[in-house]
Short mmCIF file of C-alpha atoms and ligand atoms in Angstrom, two decimals:
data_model
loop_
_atom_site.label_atom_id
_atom_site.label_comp_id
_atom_site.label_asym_id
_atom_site.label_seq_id
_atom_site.Cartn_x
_atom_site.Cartn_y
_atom_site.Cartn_z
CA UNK A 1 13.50 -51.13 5.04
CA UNK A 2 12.30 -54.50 5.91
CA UNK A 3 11.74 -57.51 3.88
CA UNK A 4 10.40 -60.61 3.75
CA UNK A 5 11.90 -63.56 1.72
CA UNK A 6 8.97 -66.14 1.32
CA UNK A 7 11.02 -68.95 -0.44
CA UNK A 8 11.48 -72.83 0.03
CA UNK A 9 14.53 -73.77 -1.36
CA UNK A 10 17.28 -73.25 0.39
CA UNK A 11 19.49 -71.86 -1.74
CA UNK A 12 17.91 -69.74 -3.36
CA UNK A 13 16.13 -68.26 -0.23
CA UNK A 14 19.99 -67.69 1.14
CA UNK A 15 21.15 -66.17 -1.61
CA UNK A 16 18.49 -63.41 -2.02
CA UNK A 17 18.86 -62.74 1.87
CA UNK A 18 22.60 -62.73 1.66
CA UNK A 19 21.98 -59.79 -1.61
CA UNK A 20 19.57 -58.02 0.17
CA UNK A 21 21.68 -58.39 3.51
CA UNK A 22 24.47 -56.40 1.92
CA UNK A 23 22.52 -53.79 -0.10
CA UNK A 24 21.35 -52.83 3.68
CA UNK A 25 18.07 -54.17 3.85
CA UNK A 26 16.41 -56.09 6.94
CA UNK A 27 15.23 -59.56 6.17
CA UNK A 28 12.66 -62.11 7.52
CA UNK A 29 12.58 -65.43 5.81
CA UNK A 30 9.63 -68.14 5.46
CA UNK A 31 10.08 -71.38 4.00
CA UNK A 32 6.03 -72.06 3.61
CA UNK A 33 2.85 -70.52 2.63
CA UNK A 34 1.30 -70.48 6.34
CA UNK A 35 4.11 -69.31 7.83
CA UNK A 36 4.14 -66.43 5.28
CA UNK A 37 0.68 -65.65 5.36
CA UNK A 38 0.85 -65.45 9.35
CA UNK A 39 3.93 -62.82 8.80
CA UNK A 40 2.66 -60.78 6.32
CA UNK A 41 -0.95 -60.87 8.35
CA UNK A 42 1.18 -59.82 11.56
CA UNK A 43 4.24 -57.86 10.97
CA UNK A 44 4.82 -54.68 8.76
CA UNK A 45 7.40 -55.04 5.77
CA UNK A 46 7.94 -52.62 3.02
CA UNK A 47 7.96 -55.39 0.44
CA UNK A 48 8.09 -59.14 0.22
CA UNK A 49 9.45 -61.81 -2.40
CA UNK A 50 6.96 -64.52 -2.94
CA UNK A 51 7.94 -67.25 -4.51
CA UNK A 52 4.62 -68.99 -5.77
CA UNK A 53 5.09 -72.84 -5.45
CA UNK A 54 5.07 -73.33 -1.53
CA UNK A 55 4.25 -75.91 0.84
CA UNK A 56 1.26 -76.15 3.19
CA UNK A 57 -0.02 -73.02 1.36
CA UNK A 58 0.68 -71.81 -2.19
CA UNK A 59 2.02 -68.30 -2.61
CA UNK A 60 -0.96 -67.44 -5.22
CA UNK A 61 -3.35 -67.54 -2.07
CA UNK A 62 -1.20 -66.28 0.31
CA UNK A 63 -0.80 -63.52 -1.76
CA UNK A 64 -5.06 -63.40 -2.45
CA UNK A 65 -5.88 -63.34 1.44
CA UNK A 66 -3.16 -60.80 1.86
CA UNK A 67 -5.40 -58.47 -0.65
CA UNK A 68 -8.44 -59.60 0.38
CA UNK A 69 -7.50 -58.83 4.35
CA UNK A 70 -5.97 -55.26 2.71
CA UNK A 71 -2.22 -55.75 2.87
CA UNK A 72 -1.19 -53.64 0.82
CA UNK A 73 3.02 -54.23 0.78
CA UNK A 74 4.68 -54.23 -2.53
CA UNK A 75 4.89 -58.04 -3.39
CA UNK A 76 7.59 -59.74 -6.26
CA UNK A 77 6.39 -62.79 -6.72
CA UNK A 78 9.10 -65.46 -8.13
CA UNK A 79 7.30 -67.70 -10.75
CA UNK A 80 8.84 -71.19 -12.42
CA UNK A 81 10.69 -70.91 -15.97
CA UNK A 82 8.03 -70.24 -18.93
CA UNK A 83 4.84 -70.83 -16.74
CA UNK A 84 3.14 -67.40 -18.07
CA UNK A 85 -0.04 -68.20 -16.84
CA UNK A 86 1.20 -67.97 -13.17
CA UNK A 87 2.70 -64.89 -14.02
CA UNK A 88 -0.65 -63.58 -15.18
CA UNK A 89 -2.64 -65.04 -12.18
CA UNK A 90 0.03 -63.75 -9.82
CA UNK A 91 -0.20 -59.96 -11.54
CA UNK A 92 -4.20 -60.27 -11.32
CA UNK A 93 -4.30 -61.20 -7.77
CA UNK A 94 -2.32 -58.29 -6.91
CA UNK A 95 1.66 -58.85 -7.63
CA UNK A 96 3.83 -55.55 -8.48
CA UNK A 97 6.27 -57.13 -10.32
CA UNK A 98 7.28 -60.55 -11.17
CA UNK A 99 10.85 -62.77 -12.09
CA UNK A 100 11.21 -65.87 -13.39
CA UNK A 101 13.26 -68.39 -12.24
CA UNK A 102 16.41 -68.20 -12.35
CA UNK A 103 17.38 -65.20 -12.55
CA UNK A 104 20.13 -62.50 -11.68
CA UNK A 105 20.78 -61.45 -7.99
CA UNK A 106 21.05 -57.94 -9.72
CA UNK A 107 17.97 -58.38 -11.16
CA UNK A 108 16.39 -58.80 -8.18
CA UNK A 109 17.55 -55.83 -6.27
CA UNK A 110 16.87 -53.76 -9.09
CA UNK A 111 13.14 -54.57 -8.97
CA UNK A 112 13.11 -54.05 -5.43
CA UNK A 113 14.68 -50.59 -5.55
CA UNK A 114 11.93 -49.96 -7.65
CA UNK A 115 9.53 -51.10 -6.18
CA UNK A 116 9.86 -49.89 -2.81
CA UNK A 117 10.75 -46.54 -4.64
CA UNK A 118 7.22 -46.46 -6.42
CA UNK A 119 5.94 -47.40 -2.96
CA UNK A 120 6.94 -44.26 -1.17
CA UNK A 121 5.48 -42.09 -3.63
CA UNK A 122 8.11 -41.34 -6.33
CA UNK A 123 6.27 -43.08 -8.83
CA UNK A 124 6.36 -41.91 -12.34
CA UNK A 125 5.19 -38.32 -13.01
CA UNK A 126 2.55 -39.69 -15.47
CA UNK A 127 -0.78 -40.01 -14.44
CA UNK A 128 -2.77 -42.00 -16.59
CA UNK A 129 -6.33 -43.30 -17.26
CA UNK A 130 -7.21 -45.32 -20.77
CA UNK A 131 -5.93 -43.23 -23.72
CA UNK A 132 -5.61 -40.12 -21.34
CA UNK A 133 -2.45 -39.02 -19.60
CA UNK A 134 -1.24 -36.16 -17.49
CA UNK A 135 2.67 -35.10 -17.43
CA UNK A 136 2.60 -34.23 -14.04
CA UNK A 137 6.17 -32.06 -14.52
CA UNK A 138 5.22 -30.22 -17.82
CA UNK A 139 1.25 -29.79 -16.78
CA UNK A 140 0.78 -31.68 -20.36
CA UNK A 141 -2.83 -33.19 -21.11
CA UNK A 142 -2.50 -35.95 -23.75
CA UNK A 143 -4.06 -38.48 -25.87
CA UNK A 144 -2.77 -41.75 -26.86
CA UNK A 145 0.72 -39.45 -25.95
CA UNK A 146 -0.56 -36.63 -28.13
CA UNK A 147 -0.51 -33.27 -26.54
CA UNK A 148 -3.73 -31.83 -26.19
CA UNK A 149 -4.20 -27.96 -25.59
CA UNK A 150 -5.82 -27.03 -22.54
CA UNK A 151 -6.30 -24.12 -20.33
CA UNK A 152 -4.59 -24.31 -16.65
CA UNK A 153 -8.30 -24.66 -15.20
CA UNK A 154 -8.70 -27.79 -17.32
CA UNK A 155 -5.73 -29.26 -16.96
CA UNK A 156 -6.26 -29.14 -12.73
CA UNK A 157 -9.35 -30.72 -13.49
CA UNK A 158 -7.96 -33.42 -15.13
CA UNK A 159 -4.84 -34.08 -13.05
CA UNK A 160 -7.33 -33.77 -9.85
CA UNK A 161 -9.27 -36.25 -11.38
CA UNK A 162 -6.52 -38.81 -12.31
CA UNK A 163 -4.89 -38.54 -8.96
CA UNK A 164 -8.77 -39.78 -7.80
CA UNK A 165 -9.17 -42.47 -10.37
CA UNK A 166 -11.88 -44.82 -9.76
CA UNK A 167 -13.49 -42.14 -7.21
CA UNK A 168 -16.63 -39.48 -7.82
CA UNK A 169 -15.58 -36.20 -6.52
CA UNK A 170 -18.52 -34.34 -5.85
CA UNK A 171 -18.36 -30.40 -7.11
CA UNK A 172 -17.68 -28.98 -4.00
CA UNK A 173 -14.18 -31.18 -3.63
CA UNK A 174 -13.16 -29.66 -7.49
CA UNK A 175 -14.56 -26.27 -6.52
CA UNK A 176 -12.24 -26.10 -3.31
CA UNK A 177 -9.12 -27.73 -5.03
CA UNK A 178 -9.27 -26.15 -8.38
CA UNK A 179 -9.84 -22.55 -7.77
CA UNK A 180 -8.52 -19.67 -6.42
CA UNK A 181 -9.86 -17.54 -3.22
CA UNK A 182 -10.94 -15.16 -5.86
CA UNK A 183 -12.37 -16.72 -8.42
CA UNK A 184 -15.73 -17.27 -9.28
CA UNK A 185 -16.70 -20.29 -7.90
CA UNK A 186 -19.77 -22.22 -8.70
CA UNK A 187 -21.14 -25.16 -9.88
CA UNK A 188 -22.49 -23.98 -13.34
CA UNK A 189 -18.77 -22.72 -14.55
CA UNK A 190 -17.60 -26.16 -13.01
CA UNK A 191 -19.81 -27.86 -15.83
CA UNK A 192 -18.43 -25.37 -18.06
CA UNK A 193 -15.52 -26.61 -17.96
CA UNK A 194 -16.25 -29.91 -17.98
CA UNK A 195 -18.50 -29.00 -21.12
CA UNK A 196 -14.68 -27.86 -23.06
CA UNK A 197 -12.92 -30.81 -21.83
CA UNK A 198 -15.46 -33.56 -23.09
CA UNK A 199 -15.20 -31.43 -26.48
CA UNK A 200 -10.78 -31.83 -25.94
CA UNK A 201 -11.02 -35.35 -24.77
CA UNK A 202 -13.81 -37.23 -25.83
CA UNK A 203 -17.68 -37.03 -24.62
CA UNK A 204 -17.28 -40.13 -22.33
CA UNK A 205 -13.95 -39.37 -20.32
CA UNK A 206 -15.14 -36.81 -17.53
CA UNK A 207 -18.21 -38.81 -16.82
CA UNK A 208 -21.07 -36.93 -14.38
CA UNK A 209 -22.36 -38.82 -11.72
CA UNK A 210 -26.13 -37.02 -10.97
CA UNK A 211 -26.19 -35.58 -7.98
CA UNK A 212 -22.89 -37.33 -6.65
CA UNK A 213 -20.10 -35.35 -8.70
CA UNK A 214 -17.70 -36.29 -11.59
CA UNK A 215 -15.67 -39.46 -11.85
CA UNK A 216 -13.17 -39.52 -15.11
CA UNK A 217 -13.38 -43.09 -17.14
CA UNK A 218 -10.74 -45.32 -16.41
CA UNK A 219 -11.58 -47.78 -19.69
CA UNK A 220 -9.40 -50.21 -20.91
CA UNK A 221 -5.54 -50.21 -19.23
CA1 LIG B 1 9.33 -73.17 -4.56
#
């Protein structure tokens, strides 16, 4: 796992590579925004620590052109005591996770774990869209956390969806991934069951796309 510490004081930029050092990860410092920006634009890393108030460039844009170029890297951005609003315009220009200065060393490495965990796929089991959630483990549809009752048929449906959030899967896609060799398998039981679940979960949360497919609502998060 490699790392890069984008950080221009000193201390506090040895101190997080001397932690991360020792809980075994590999490290790559900058002490300014372009040198950062020409890092992350270059090398891989599976996460980096921006701290936002650089030289030559700030880390807000560094991290914007990252996401607008489509760097994708887990990024903990390191924002001054208090100053939410950074914290807020960090988060909206694509941060995972934030800490305020100062903070604990333990902190720190906690967050990473974390985030480098959700980054290889272990993320939480809960799929979610607006008030509508899937319990990946227990194959539970709910509600503002309520479980709602649902046949197996609907609840692929739904988890299919979720895992495509923000994408219209046409019929044939849901066809092919949510029923068996033997089943019937046709577009007018699709809307069937698309019919029950807008009944189970509200007339606007599988949302039909004419002639493109389905897309489920994503509303407010
Ligand atoms: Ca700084």
């Amino acid at each position: 796992m490699r790392i890069l510490i984008v950080e221009d004081e000193p201390a506090i930029a040895s101190s997080i590579a001397a932690a991360l050092t020792a809980a075994g990860y590999q490290i790559r410092t900058a002490g300014d925004g372009e040198e950062a920006w020409f890092l992350g634009d270059t090398e891989d890393f599976d996460l980096v620590v921006l701290d936002l108030g650089l030289p030559k460039i700030d880390g807000l844009t560094v991290l914007k052109r990252w996401r607008g170029a489509g760097r994708q890297v887990p990024v903990l951005i390191l924002t001054a005591r208090g100053a939410w609003p950074e914290r807020v315009e960090g988060i909206d220009a694509g941060a995972d996770d934030y800490l305020s200065k100062p903070f604990q060393i333990e902190e720190l490495l906690a967050r990473v774990r974390a985030l480098i965990r959700r980054a290889a796929g272990h993320a939480s089991p809960i799929l979610a869209a607006g008030p509508i959630s899937v319990d990946t483990r227990q194959m539970r549809v709910m509600i503002d956390g309520a479980n709602i009752s649902v046949s197996p048929l609907e609840y692929r449906l739904v988890a299919y969806l979720l895992h495509h959030k923000g994408r219209v899967v046409s019929p044939g896609e849901l066809i092919e991934h949510l029923y068996g060799d033997d089943d019937a398998r046709d577009a007018n039981a699709l809307e069937a069951v698309v019919t029950r679940l807008r009944k189970k979960l509200g007339a606007d949360v599988v949302q039909t796309r004419r002639g493109f497919g389905y897309v489920i609502a994503v509303g407010q998060e």
